[in-house]
mmCIF file of C-alpha atoms and ligand atoms in Angstrom:
data_model
loop_
_atom_site.group_PDB
_atom_site.id
_atom_site.type_symbol
_atom_site.label_atom_id
_atom_site.label_comp_id
_atom_site.label_asym_id
_atom_site.label_seq_id
_atom_site.Cartn_x
_atom_site.Cartn_y
_atom_site.Cartn_z
ATOM 1 C CA UNK A 1 10.237 -9.009 -22.039
ATOM 2 C CA UNK A 2 7.511 -11.162 -20.493
ATOM 3 C CA UNK A 3 5.291 -10.094 -17.625
ATOM 4 C CA UNK A 4 2.938 -11.904 -15.267
ATOM 5 C CA UNK A 5 -0.149 -10.084 -14.124
ATOM 6 C CA UNK A 6 -1.357 -10.667 -10.561
ATOM 7 C CA UNK A 7 -4.732 -9.616 -9.170
ATOM 8 C CA UNK A 8 -7.308 -11.312 -6.911
ATOM 9 C CA UNK A 9 -9.663 -13.596 -8.849
ATOM 10 C CA UNK A 10 -12.710 -11.579 -7.787
ATOM 11 C CA UNK A 11 -12.888 -7.877 -6.877
ATOM 12 C CA UNK A 12 -16.136 -6.275 -5.720
ATOM 13 C CA UNK A 13 -16.297 -2.470 -5.795
ATOM 14 C CA UNK A 14 -18.653 0.458 -5.379
ATOM 15 C CA UNK A 15 -20.786 2.179 -2.767
ATOM 16 C CA UNK A 16 -22.941 -0.326 -0.889
ATOM 17 C CA UNK A 17 -21.229 -3.418 -2.339
ATOM 18 C CA UNK A 18 -20.619 -5.039 1.067
ATOM 19 C CA UNK A 19 -23.851 -7.057 0.985
ATOM 20 C CA UNK A 20 -23.031 -8.380 -2.464
ATOM 21 C CA UNK A 21 -19.612 -9.330 -1.095
ATOM 22 C CA UNK A 22 -21.205 -11.251 1.790
ATOM 23 C CA UNK A 23 -23.207 -13.276 -0.702
ATOM 24 C CA UNK A 24 -20.005 -14.054 -2.588
ATOM 25 C CA UNK A 25 -18.253 -15.072 0.648
ATOM 26 C CA UNK A 26 -21.046 -17.539 1.510
ATOM 27 C CA UNK A 27 -20.611 -19.252 -1.845
ATOM 28 C CA UNK A 28 -16.992 -20.198 -1.065
ATOM 29 C CA UNK A 29 -18.359 -22.547 1.631
ATOM 30 C CA UNK A 30 -16.005 -21.505 4.436
ATOM 31 C CA UNK A 31 -16.943 -22.282 8.016
ATOM 32 C CA UNK A 32 -15.146 -19.955 10.400
ATOM 33 C CA UNK A 33 -13.308 -16.655 9.833
ATOM 34 C CA UNK A 34 -10.505 -15.010 11.733
ATOM 35 C CA UNK A 35 -11.360 -11.312 11.304
ATOM 36 C CA UNK A 36 -8.057 -9.426 11.432
ATOM 37 C CA UNK A 37 -8.514 -5.745 12.210
ATOM 38 C CA UNK A 38 -7.219 -2.871 14.340
ATOM 39 C CA UNK A 39 -8.451 -1.521 17.660
ATOM 40 C CA UNK A 40 -9.995 1.571 16.025
ATOM 41 C CA UNK A 41 -12.324 -0.448 13.801
ATOM 42 C CA UNK A 42 -13.044 -2.877 16.633
ATOM 43 C CA UNK A 43 -13.986 -0.034 19.010
ATOM 44 C CA UNK A 44 -16.095 1.672 16.336
ATOM 45 C CA UNK A 45 -18.129 -1.541 16.026
ATOM 46 C CA UNK A 46 -17.171 -2.155 12.398
ATOM 47 C CA UNK A 47 -15.594 -5.546 13.138
ATOM 48 C CA UNK A 48 -18.718 -6.645 15.022
ATOM 49 C CA UNK A 49 -20.874 -5.461 12.122
ATOM 50 C CA UNK A 50 -18.829 -7.669 9.772
ATOM 51 C CA UNK A 51 -19.084 -10.612 12.201
ATOM 52 C CA UNK A 52 -22.873 -10.166 12.282
ATOM 53 C CA UNK A 53 -23.081 -10.041 8.503
ATOM 54 C CA UNK A 54 -21.010 -13.234 8.307
ATOM 55 C CA UNK A 55 -23.304 -14.880 10.878
ATOM 56 C CA UNK A 56 -26.267 -14.118 8.615
ATOM 57 C CA UNK A 57 -24.460 -16.215 6.001
ATOM 58 C CA UNK A 58 -24.004 -19.026 8.574
ATOM 59 C CA UNK A 59 -20.314 -18.266 8.950
ATOM 60 C CA UNK A 60 -18.781 -18.232 12.412
ATOM 61 C CA UNK A 61 -16.015 -15.764 13.250
ATOM 62 C CA UNK A 62 -13.445 -14.676 15.810
ATOM 63 C CA UNK A 63 -12.176 -11.084 15.948
ATOM 64 C CA UNK A 64 -8.435 -10.405 16.253
ATOM 65 C CA UNK A 65 -7.920 -6.649 16.698
ATOM 66 C CA UNK A 66 -4.148 -6.827 17.208
ATOM 67 C CA UNK A 67 -3.009 -5.466 13.834
ATOM 68 C CA UNK A 68 -1.053 -2.360 14.860
ATOM 69 C CA UNK A 69 -0.069 0.429 12.458
ATOM 70 C CA UNK A 70 3.147 -0.838 10.799
ATOM 71 C CA UNK A 71 2.264 -4.419 11.894
ATOM 72 C CA UNK A 72 5.087 -6.386 13.500
ATOM 73 C CA UNK A 73 6.211 -10.003 13.566
ATOM 74 C CA UNK A 74 4.719 -10.202 17.093
ATOM 75 C CA UNK A 75 1.302 -9.062 15.754
ATOM 76 C CA UNK A 76 1.398 -11.811 13.130
ATOM 77 C CA UNK A 77 2.436 -14.444 15.697
ATOM 78 C CA UNK A 78 -0.393 -13.456 18.043
ATOM 79 C CA UNK A 79 -2.999 -13.648 15.284
ATOM 80 C CA UNK A 80 -1.619 -16.947 14.033
ATOM 81 C CA UNK A 81 -1.880 -18.383 17.553
ATOM 82 C CA UNK A 82 -5.539 -17.319 17.771
ATOM 83 C CA UNK A 83 -6.292 -18.717 14.308
ATOM 84 C CA UNK A 84 -4.894 -22.139 15.286
ATOM 85 C CA UNK A 85 -6.520 -22.144 18.708
ATOM 86 C CA UNK A 86 -9.957 -21.294 17.314
ATOM 87 C CA UNK A 87 -9.600 -23.517 14.212
ATOM 88 C CA UNK A 88 -10.578 -20.892 11.651
ATOM 89 C CA UNK A 89 -10.532 -22.082 8.033
ATOM 90 C CA UNK A 90 -10.176 -18.652 6.380
ATOM 91 C CA UNK A 91 -9.144 -15.095 7.146
ATOM 92 C CA UNK A 92 -11.042 -11.835 6.644
ATOM 93 C CA UNK A 93 -8.923 -8.695 6.840
ATOM 94 C CA UNK A 94 -10.797 -5.521 7.696
ATOM 95 C CA UNK A 95 -9.096 -2.145 7.507
ATOM 96 C CA UNK A 96 -6.345 -0.416 5.607
ATOM 97 C CA UNK A 97 -2.857 -1.651 4.835
ATOM 98 C CA UNK A 98 -1.937 -2.720 8.355
ATOM 99 C CA UNK A 99 -4.748 -5.263 8.956
ATOM 100 C CA UNK A 100 -4.389 -6.593 5.388
ATOM 101 C CA UNK A 101 -0.635 -7.055 5.742
ATOM 102 C CA UNK A 102 -0.956 -8.628 9.183
ATOM 103 C CA UNK A 103 -3.661 -10.976 7.835
ATOM 104 C CA UNK A 104 -1.456 -11.939 4.881
ATOM 105 C CA UNK A 105 1.342 -12.830 7.293
ATOM 106 C CA UNK A 106 -1.042 -14.952 9.367
ATOM 107 C CA UNK A 107 -2.589 -16.688 6.348
ATOM 108 C CA UNK A 108 0.795 -17.387 4.729
ATOM 109 C CA UNK A 109 2.361 -18.871 7.872
ATOM 110 C CA UNK A 110 -0.816 -20.887 8.599
ATOM 111 C CA UNK A 111 -0.193 -23.092 5.566
ATOM 112 C CA UNK A 112 3.555 -22.741 5.014
ATOM 113 C CA UNK A 113 4.748 -22.989 8.630
ATOM 114 C CA UNK A 114 7.717 -21.162 10.115
ATOM 115 C CA UNK A 115 7.633 -17.459 10.879
ATOM 116 C CA UNK A 116 6.906 -14.536 8.572
ATOM 117 C CA UNK A 117 10.629 -13.638 8.647
ATOM 118 C CA UNK A 118 11.263 -16.781 6.547
ATOM 119 C CA UNK A 119 9.372 -15.232 3.616
ATOM 120 C CA UNK A 120 11.146 -11.870 3.293
ATOM 121 C CA UNK A 121 11.995 -11.294 -0.365
ATOM 122 C CA UNK A 122 10.305 -12.453 -3.543
ATOM 123 C CA UNK A 123 8.210 -15.649 -3.833
ATOM 124 C CA UNK A 124 9.818 -17.488 -0.924
ATOM 125 C CA UNK A 125 6.756 -19.536 0.084
ATOM 126 C CA UNK A 126 5.911 -22.962 -1.354
ATOM 127 C CA UNK A 127 2.141 -23.193 -0.798
ATOM 128 C CA UNK A 128 -0.950 -20.995 -1.270
ATOM 129 C CA UNK A 129 -1.915 -19.157 1.900
ATOM 130 C CA UNK A 130 -5.116 -19.838 3.808
ATOM 131 C CA UNK A 131 -7.939 -18.179 1.810
ATOM 132 C CA UNK A 132 -7.969 -14.436 2.516
ATOM 133 C CA UNK A 133 -10.865 -12.062 1.902
ATOM 134 C CA UNK A 134 -9.804 -8.435 2.190
ATOM 135 C CA UNK A 135 -12.394 -5.784 3.066
ATOM 136 C CA UNK A 136 -10.850 -2.366 2.571
ATOM 137 C CA UNK A 137 -11.609 0.735 4.637
ATOM 138 C CA UNK A 138 -8.998 3.194 3.290
ATOM 139 C CA UNK A 139 -8.140 4.410 -0.218
ATOM 140 C CA UNK A 140 -4.426 4.065 -0.514
ATOM 141 C CA UNK A 141 -2.312 1.010 0.145
ATOM 142 C CA UNK A 142 -4.228 -1.343 -2.209
ATOM 143 C CA UNK A 143 -2.997 -4.128 0.029
ATOM 144 C CA UNK A 144 -6.469 -5.673 -0.316
ATOM 145 C CA UNK A 145 -5.508 -6.701 -3.864
ATOM 146 C CA UNK A 146 -1.714 -6.973 -3.996
ATOM 147 C CA UNK A 147 0.948 -9.621 -3.506
ATOM 148 C CA UNK A 148 2.875 -7.242 -1.219
ATOM 149 C CA UNK A 149 3.000 -7.776 2.541
ATOM 150 C CA UNK A 150 5.034 -5.378 4.682
ATOM 151 C CA UNK A 151 5.836 -6.499 8.217
ATOM 152 C CA UNK A 152 8.103 -4.689 10.681
ATOM 153 C CA UNK A 153 10.927 -6.684 12.235
ATOM 154 C CA UNK A 154 11.178 -4.783 15.499
ATOM 155 C CA UNK A 155 14.497 -6.334 16.480
ATOM 156 C CA UNK A 156 16.174 -4.989 13.329
ATOM 157 C CA UNK A 157 14.027 -1.820 13.018
ATOM 158 C CA UNK A 158 13.310 -2.670 9.380
ATOM 159 C CA UNK A 159 10.151 -3.202 7.415
ATOM 160 C CA UNK A 160 10.404 -6.509 5.610
ATOM 161 C CA UNK A 161 9.022 -6.551 2.074
ATOM 162 C CA UNK A 162 7.386 -9.914 1.430
ATOM 163 C CA UNK A 163 6.517 -9.941 -2.264
ATOM 164 C CA UNK A 164 4.833 -13.255 -2.847
ATOM 165 C CA UNK A 165 2.168 -14.367 -5.312
ATOM 166 C CA UNK A 166 0.764 -16.568 -2.545
ATOM 167 C CA UNK A 167 -0.299 -13.615 -0.385
ATOM 168 C CA UNK A 168 -2.692 -12.330 -3.056
ATOM 169 C CA UNK A 169 -6.177 -12.248 -1.481
ATOM 170 C CA UNK A 170 -8.876 -14.476 -2.930
ATOM 171 C CA UNK A 171 -11.452 -11.681 -2.984
ATOM 172 C CA UNK A 172 -11.101 -7.928 -2.494
ATOM 173 C CA UNK A 173 -13.939 -5.675 -1.370
ATOM 174 C CA UNK A 174 -13.879 -1.884 -1.795
ATOM 175 C CA UNK A 175 -17.066 -0.301 -0.463
ATOM 176 C CA UNK A 176 -16.596 3.490 -0.187
ATOM 177 C CA UNK A 177 -19.318 3.497 2.488
ATOM 178 C CA UNK A 178 -16.656 1.943 4.759
ATOM 179 C CA UNK A 179 -14.215 4.760 3.876
ATOM 180 C CA UNK A 180 -16.268 7.840 4.792
ATOM 181 C CA UNK A 181 -15.201 7.636 8.429
ATOM 182 C CA UNK A 182 -11.530 8.218 7.554
ATOM 183 C CA UNK A 183 -10.262 11.447 9.155
ATOM 184 C CA UNK A 184 -8.664 14.129 6.955
ATOM 185 C CA UNK A 185 -5.058 13.214 7.794
ATOM 186 C CA UNK A 186 -5.576 9.533 6.965
ATOM 187 C CA UNK A 187 -7.443 10.370 3.749
ATOM 188 C CA UNK A 188 -4.530 12.589 2.682
ATOM 189 C CA UNK A 189 -1.778 10.136 3.654
ATOM 190 C CA UNK A 190 -3.413 7.091 2.067
ATOM 191 C CA UNK A 191 -4.289 9.066 -1.068
ATOM 192 C CA UNK A 192 -0.670 10.218 -1.456
ATOM 193 C CA UNK A 193 0.427 6.593 -0.961
ATOM 194 C CA UNK A 194 -1.790 5.654 -3.913
ATOM 195 C CA UNK A 195 -0.305 8.479 -6.001
ATOM 196 C CA UNK A 196 3.175 7.191 -5.142
ATOM 197 C CA UNK A 197 2.178 3.664 -6.240
ATOM 198 C CA UNK A 198 0.971 4.956 -9.589
ATOM 199 C CA UNK A 199 3.999 7.169 -10.263
ATOM 200 C CA UNK A 200 6.586 4.615 -9.131
ATOM 201 C CA UNK A 201 4.886 1.947 -11.254
ATOM 202 C CA UNK A 202 4.756 4.280 -14.252
ATOM 203 C CA UNK A 203 8.490 5.031 -14.167
ATOM 204 C CA UNK A 204 9.412 1.458 -13.107
ATOM 205 C CA UNK A 205 11.751 -0.620 -15.252
ATOM 206 C CA UNK A 206 9.051 -3.346 -15.188
ATOM 207 C CA UNK A 207 6.222 -1.139 -16.520
ATOM 208 C CA UNK A 208 4.184 -2.494 -19.429
ATOM 209 C CA UNK A 209 1.176 -1.193 -21.399
ATOM 210 C CA UNK A 210 -1.313 -2.663 -18.908
ATOM 211 C CA UNK A 211 0.343 -1.119 -15.857
ATOM 212 C CA UNK A 212 0.819 2.173 -17.739
ATOM 213 C CA UNK A 213 -2.906 2.457 -18.458
ATOM 214 C CA UNK A 214 -3.780 1.726 -14.827
ATOM 215 C CA UNK A 215 -1.146 4.132 -13.478
ATOM 216 C CA UNK A 216 -2.093 7.105 -15.658
ATOM 217 C CA UNK A 217 -5.817 6.757 -14.949
ATOM 218 C CA UNK A 218 -5.059 6.470 -11.229
ATOM 219 C CA UNK A 219 -2.885 9.618 -11.295
ATOM 220 C CA UNK A 220 -5.660 11.639 -12.961
ATOM 221 C CA UNK A 221 -8.362 10.354 -10.605
ATOM 222 C CA UNK A 222 -6.219 11.126 -7.560
ATOM 223 C CA UNK A 223 -5.347 14.646 -8.763
ATOM 224 C CA UNK A 224 -9.007 15.361 -9.435
ATOM 225 C CA UNK A 225 -10.507 13.817 -6.303
ATOM 226 C CA UNK A 226 -8.054 13.681 -3.400
ATOM 227 C CA UNK A 227 -8.328 17.374 -2.405
ATOM 228 C CA UNK A 228 -12.124 17.106 -2.359
ATOM 229 C CA UNK A 229 -12.077 13.817 -0.393
ATOM 230 C CA UNK A 230 -9.843 15.544 2.180
ATOM 231 C CA UNK A 231 -11.975 18.722 2.255
ATOM 232 C CA UNK A 232 -15.310 16.933 2.532
ATOM 233 C CA UNK A 233 -15.016 13.302 3.628
ATOM 234 C CA UNK A 234 -18.740 12.767 3.112
ATOM 235 C CA UNK A 235 -18.505 13.451 -0.638
ATOM 236 C CA UNK A 236 -19.307 9.966 -1.924
ATOM 237 C CA UNK A 237 -18.303 10.752 -5.498
ATOM 238 C CA UNK A 238 -14.807 11.773 -4.399
ATOM 239 C CA UNK A 239 -14.629 8.752 -2.063
ATOM 240 C CA UNK A 240 -15.697 6.330 -4.797
ATOM 241 C CA UNK A 241 -13.278 7.836 -7.311
ATOM 242 C CA UNK A 242 -10.471 7.499 -4.766
ATOM 243 C CA UNK A 243 -11.450 3.847 -4.144
ATOM 244 C CA UNK A 244 -11.162 3.148 -7.875
ATOM 245 C CA UNK A 245 -7.968 5.199 -8.147
ATOM 246 C CA UNK A 246 -6.143 3.364 -5.372
ATOM 247 C CA UNK A 247 -7.252 0.035 -6.880
ATOM 248 C CA UNK A 248 -5.927 1.054 -10.306
ATOM 249 C CA UNK A 249 -2.667 2.177 -8.708
ATOM 250 C CA UNK A 250 -2.553 -1.218 -6.995
ATOM 251 C CA UNK A 251 -3.010 -2.990 -10.328
ATOM 252 C CA UNK A 252 -0.091 -0.956 -11.643
ATOM 253 C CA UNK A 253 2.419 -1.504 -8.852
ATOM 254 C CA UNK A 254 1.387 -5.073 -8.087
ATOM 255 C CA UNK A 255 2.780 -5.938 -11.485
ATOM 256 C CA UNK A 256 5.318 -3.201 -12.342
ATOM 257 C CA UNK A 257 6.526 -2.985 -8.722
ATOM 258 C CA UNK A 258 7.780 0.229 -7.119
ATOM 259 C CA UNK A 259 10.978 2.199 -6.609
ATOM 260 C CA UNK A 260 13.151 4.052 -4.130
ATOM 261 C CA UNK A 261 10.298 6.096 -2.632
ATOM 262 C CA UNK A 262 8.897 2.928 -1.103
ATOM 263 C CA UNK A 263 12.305 1.380 -0.397
ATOM 264 C CA UNK A 264 13.249 4.519 1.567
ATOM 265 C CA UNK A 265 9.835 5.147 3.148
ATOM 266 C CA UNK A 266 9.815 1.611 4.555
ATOM 267 C CA UNK A 267 12.966 2.436 6.508
ATOM 268 C CA UNK A 268 11.473 5.629 7.974
ATOM 269 C CA UNK A 269 8.355 3.675 8.929
ATOM 270 C CA UNK A 270 10.376 0.864 10.507
ATOM 271 C CA UNK A 271 12.757 3.202 12.350
ATOM 272 C CA UNK A 272 10.403 5.862 13.684
ATOM 273 C CA UNK A 273 7.010 4.126 13.379
ATOM 274 C CA UNK A 274 5.772 6.856 11.008
ATOM 275 C CA UNK A 275 2.675 6.665 8.753
ATOM 276 C CA UNK A 276 3.595 5.046 5.427
ATOM 277 C CA UNK A 277 1.664 7.443 3.199
ATOM 278 C CA UNK A 278 3.196 10.544 4.788
ATOM 279 C CA UNK A 279 6.747 9.172 4.376
ATOM 280 C CA UNK A 280 6.021 8.446 0.706
ATOM 281 C CA UNK A 281 4.485 11.854 0.111
ATOM 282 C CA UNK A 282 7.520 13.638 1.548
ATOM 283 C CA UNK A 283 10.037 11.528 -0.418
ATOM 284 C CA UNK A 284 8.158 11.354 -3.744
ATOM 285 C CA UNK A 285 9.298 14.673 -5.316
ATOM 286 C CA UNK A 286 12.904 14.148 -4.177
ATOM 287 C CA UNK A 287 13.187 10.649 -5.650
ATOM 288 C CA UNK A 288 11.567 11.781 -8.897
ATOM 289 C CA UNK A 289 14.040 14.691 -9.102
ATOM 290 C CA UNK A 290 16.789 12.064 -8.905
ATOM 291 C CA UNK A 291 15.007 9.883 -11.500
ATOM 292 C CA UNK A 292 14.330 12.763 -13.925
ATOM 293 C CA UNK A 293 17.729 12.285 -15.512
ATOM 294 C CA UNK A 294 16.635 8.937 -17.009
ATOM 295 C CA UNK A 295 12.827 9.166 -17.300
ATOM 296 C CA UNK A 296 11.945 12.776 -18.097
ATOM 297 C CA UNK A 297 9.541 11.632 -20.847
ATOM 298 C CA UNK A 298 7.633 9.436 -18.428
ATOM 299 C CA UNK A 299 7.490 12.171 -15.816
ATOM 300 C CA UNK A 300 6.139 14.510 -18.495
ATOM 301 C CA UNK A 301 3.255 12.043 -18.955
ATOM 302 C CA UNK A 302 2.728 12.207 -15.184
ATOM 303 C CA UNK A 303 2.556 16.010 -15.356
ATOM 304 C CA UNK A 304 -0.025 15.768 -18.142
ATOM 305 C CA UNK A 305 -2.072 13.187 -16.185
ATOM 306 C CA UNK A 306 -2.039 15.584 -13.215
ATOM 307 C CA UNK A 307 -3.522 18.321 -15.385
ATOM 308 C CA UNK A 308 -0.413 20.412 -16.048
ATOM 309 C CA UNK A 309 -0.233 22.260 -19.365
ATOM 310 C CA UNK A 310 2.908 20.788 -20.924
ATOM 311 C CA UNK A 311 2.478 22.098 -24.475
ATOM 312 C CA UNK A 312 5.858 23.056 -25.898
ATOM 313 C CA UNK A 313 7.751 21.683 -22.900
ATOM 314 C CA UNK A 314 11.024 19.810 -23.284
ATOM 315 C CA UNK A 315 11.137 16.464 -21.416
ATOM 316 C CA UNK A 316 13.223 18.137 -18.708
ATOM 317 C CA UNK A 317 10.620 20.903 -18.302
ATOM 318 C CA UNK A 318 7.865 18.267 -18.270
ATOM 319 C CA UNK A 319 9.625 16.378 -15.482
ATOM 320 C CA UNK A 320 9.916 19.609 -13.480
ATOM 321 C CA UNK A 321 6.199 20.238 -14.054
ATOM 322 C CA UNK A 322 5.409 16.763 -12.641
ATOM 323 C CA UNK A 323 7.516 17.396 -9.570
ATOM 324 C CA UNK A 324 5.840 20.791 -9.077
ATOM 325 C CA UNK A 325 2.371 19.214 -9.443
ATOM 326 C CA UNK A 326 3.247 16.547 -6.850
ATOM 327 C CA UNK A 327 4.448 19.232 -4.423
ATOM 328 C CA UNK A 328 1.308 21.320 -4.988
ATOM 329 C CA UNK A 329 -0.987 18.382 -4.337
ATOM 330 C CA UNK A 330 0.927 17.382 -1.176
ATOM 331 C CA UNK A 331 0.731 20.960 0.079
ATOM 332 C CA UNK A 332 -2.977 21.187 -0.715
ATOM 333 C CA UNK A 333 -3.738 18.115 1.404
ATOM 334 C CA UNK A 334 -1.458 19.384 4.189
ATOM 335 C CA UNK A 335 1.345 16.844 4.081
ATOM 336 C CA UNK A 336 4.309 17.945 6.268
ATOM 337 C CA UNK A 337 7.046 19.672 4.294
ATOM 338 C CA UNK A 338 10.029 17.536 5.276
ATOM 339 C CA UNK A 339 11.483 14.665 7.252
ATOM 340 C CA UNK A 340 12.687 16.906 10.077
ATOM 341 C CA UNK A 341 9.084 17.776 10.832
ATOM 342 C CA UNK A 342 8.378 14.036 11.116
ATOM 343 C CA UNK A 343 11.075 13.615 13.760
ATOM 344 C CA UNK A 344 13.700 11.878 11.596
ATOM 345 C CA UNK A 345 17.361 12.430 12.545
ATOM 346 C CA UNK A 346 20.209 13.314 10.185
ATOM 347 C CA UNK A 347 22.550 10.968 12.101
ATOM 348 C CA UNK A 348 20.402 7.980 11.157
ATOM 349 C CA UNK A 349 20.695 8.575 7.406
ATOM 350 C CA UNK A 350 23.606 6.153 6.726
ATOM 351 C CA UNK A 351 21.779 3.198 8.275
ATOM 352 C CA UNK A 352 18.426 4.189 6.718
ATOM 353 C CA UNK A 353 20.121 4.365 3.311
ATOM 354 C CA UNK A 354 21.905 1.041 3.613
ATOM 355 C CA UNK A 355 18.640 -0.664 4.659
ATOM 356 C CA UNK A 356 16.777 1.026 1.793
ATOM 357 C CA UNK A 357 19.236 -0.460 -0.671
ATOM 358 C CA UNK A 358 18.315 -3.943 0.617
ATOM 359 C CA UNK A 359 14.557 -3.385 0.144
ATOM 360 C CA UNK A 360 13.086 -5.406 -2.760
ATOM 361 C CA UNK A 361 10.908 -2.422 -3.795
ATOM 362 C CA UNK A 362 13.964 -0.504 -5.022
ATOM 363 C CA UNK A 363 14.954 -3.090 -7.640
ATOM 364 C CA UNK A 364 12.751 -1.564 -10.349
ATOM 365 C CA UNK A 365 13.636 2.090 -9.751
ATOM 366 C CA UNK A 366 14.515 3.551 -13.171
ATOM 367 C CA UNK A 367 17.835 5.044 -12.053
ATOM 368 C CA UNK A 368 20.045 2.846 -9.870
ATOM 369 C CA UNK A 369 21.561 4.600 -6.874
ATOM 370 C CA UNK A 370 24.440 3.849 -4.547
ATOM 371 C CA UNK A 371 24.684 4.427 -0.816
ATOM 372 C CA UNK A 372 25.929 7.994 -1.205
ATOM 373 C CA UNK A 373 23.120 8.925 -3.601
ATOM 374 C CA UNK A 374 20.368 7.468 -1.383
ATOM 375 C CA UNK A 375 21.853 9.370 1.568
ATOM 376 C CA UNK A 376 21.787 12.515 -0.563
ATOM 377 C CA UNK A 377 18.083 12.025 -1.404
ATOM 378 C CA UNK A 378 17.269 11.517 2.286
ATOM 379 C CA UNK A 379 19.175 14.703 3.114
ATOM 380 C CA UNK A 380 17.364 16.693 0.429
ATOM 381 C CA UNK A 381 14.023 15.599 1.968
ATOM 382 C CA UNK A 382 14.848 17.038 5.397
HETATM 383 FE FE1 LIG B 1 2.603 2.146 -0.413
#
């Protein structure tokens, strides 16, 4: 089986790397940036700080702070309008998954025309997007380096998965100094999102030796550093390890893709506007329990990577150890126990399940499921 490996051409990482990144940005020769961010980072002055750093490189910029959590088609349209009006020639996304995804939507439509709805699915665009430089401020989604763009269609209450090589950023920047301000809840949710990326990629039907190596290293780094990053957000070693871990998990899932955890979590996010990482964290053990029937060996590797002692275990016992380790980690970082606590409703399960089965992320889940089985997994997660 062949595989194509996608990653931004240049990726700058490590504490204090932002200045090095600015130097790299200047060398591309762009003139004017649309900085896509959220209101939190705009209010905290981070967007202005980036604009000032760009100005020092003789690059003009306009700030668009309309990327909402679970960014919508309307958010993309608004940003695209501002980009055209102000004649920006590249996009800088600043934030976590939501600003990056919103910026990808803007940059893709800027060169391909139409609306972001036209690109739902896999590789639907014809042209490269406007150059995108993604400056990351969370350690989880890896959207700063992936070809995944998730936009909520509010009229249908679904999150559209746009999986398109053309939305891959040109340059990704991961400076843990920009991540220390993350509150505990966000650190936990984004970290569990990264763990989900690594595990879903590792058990994916499209996994290969490259994605396996990235996934296993990410799983170990997350197990060893997420609790500390949540406990003490100023611990720069834990923050830097989490930045590397989420990037590695991104390398894994960007190429091996994901599974039903994401396909199902997208529906919860789209329906109830819930945080992506929390939905994943709640669903992860339930989907892996369903998968254990076909990938117990792989889940045993996950258990080992998470530090469980699996000596003498059968594959089935190894899979159970992985699921137990996932639950322990989620509990340690105070993830809610079930979907009921998140405000989901049992009556909505049939529609959530049928939408999940249409999500492109589910295509590589190791064990195919039908409507009844997806409904059953949702129910078990309540
Ligand atoms: Fe995710």
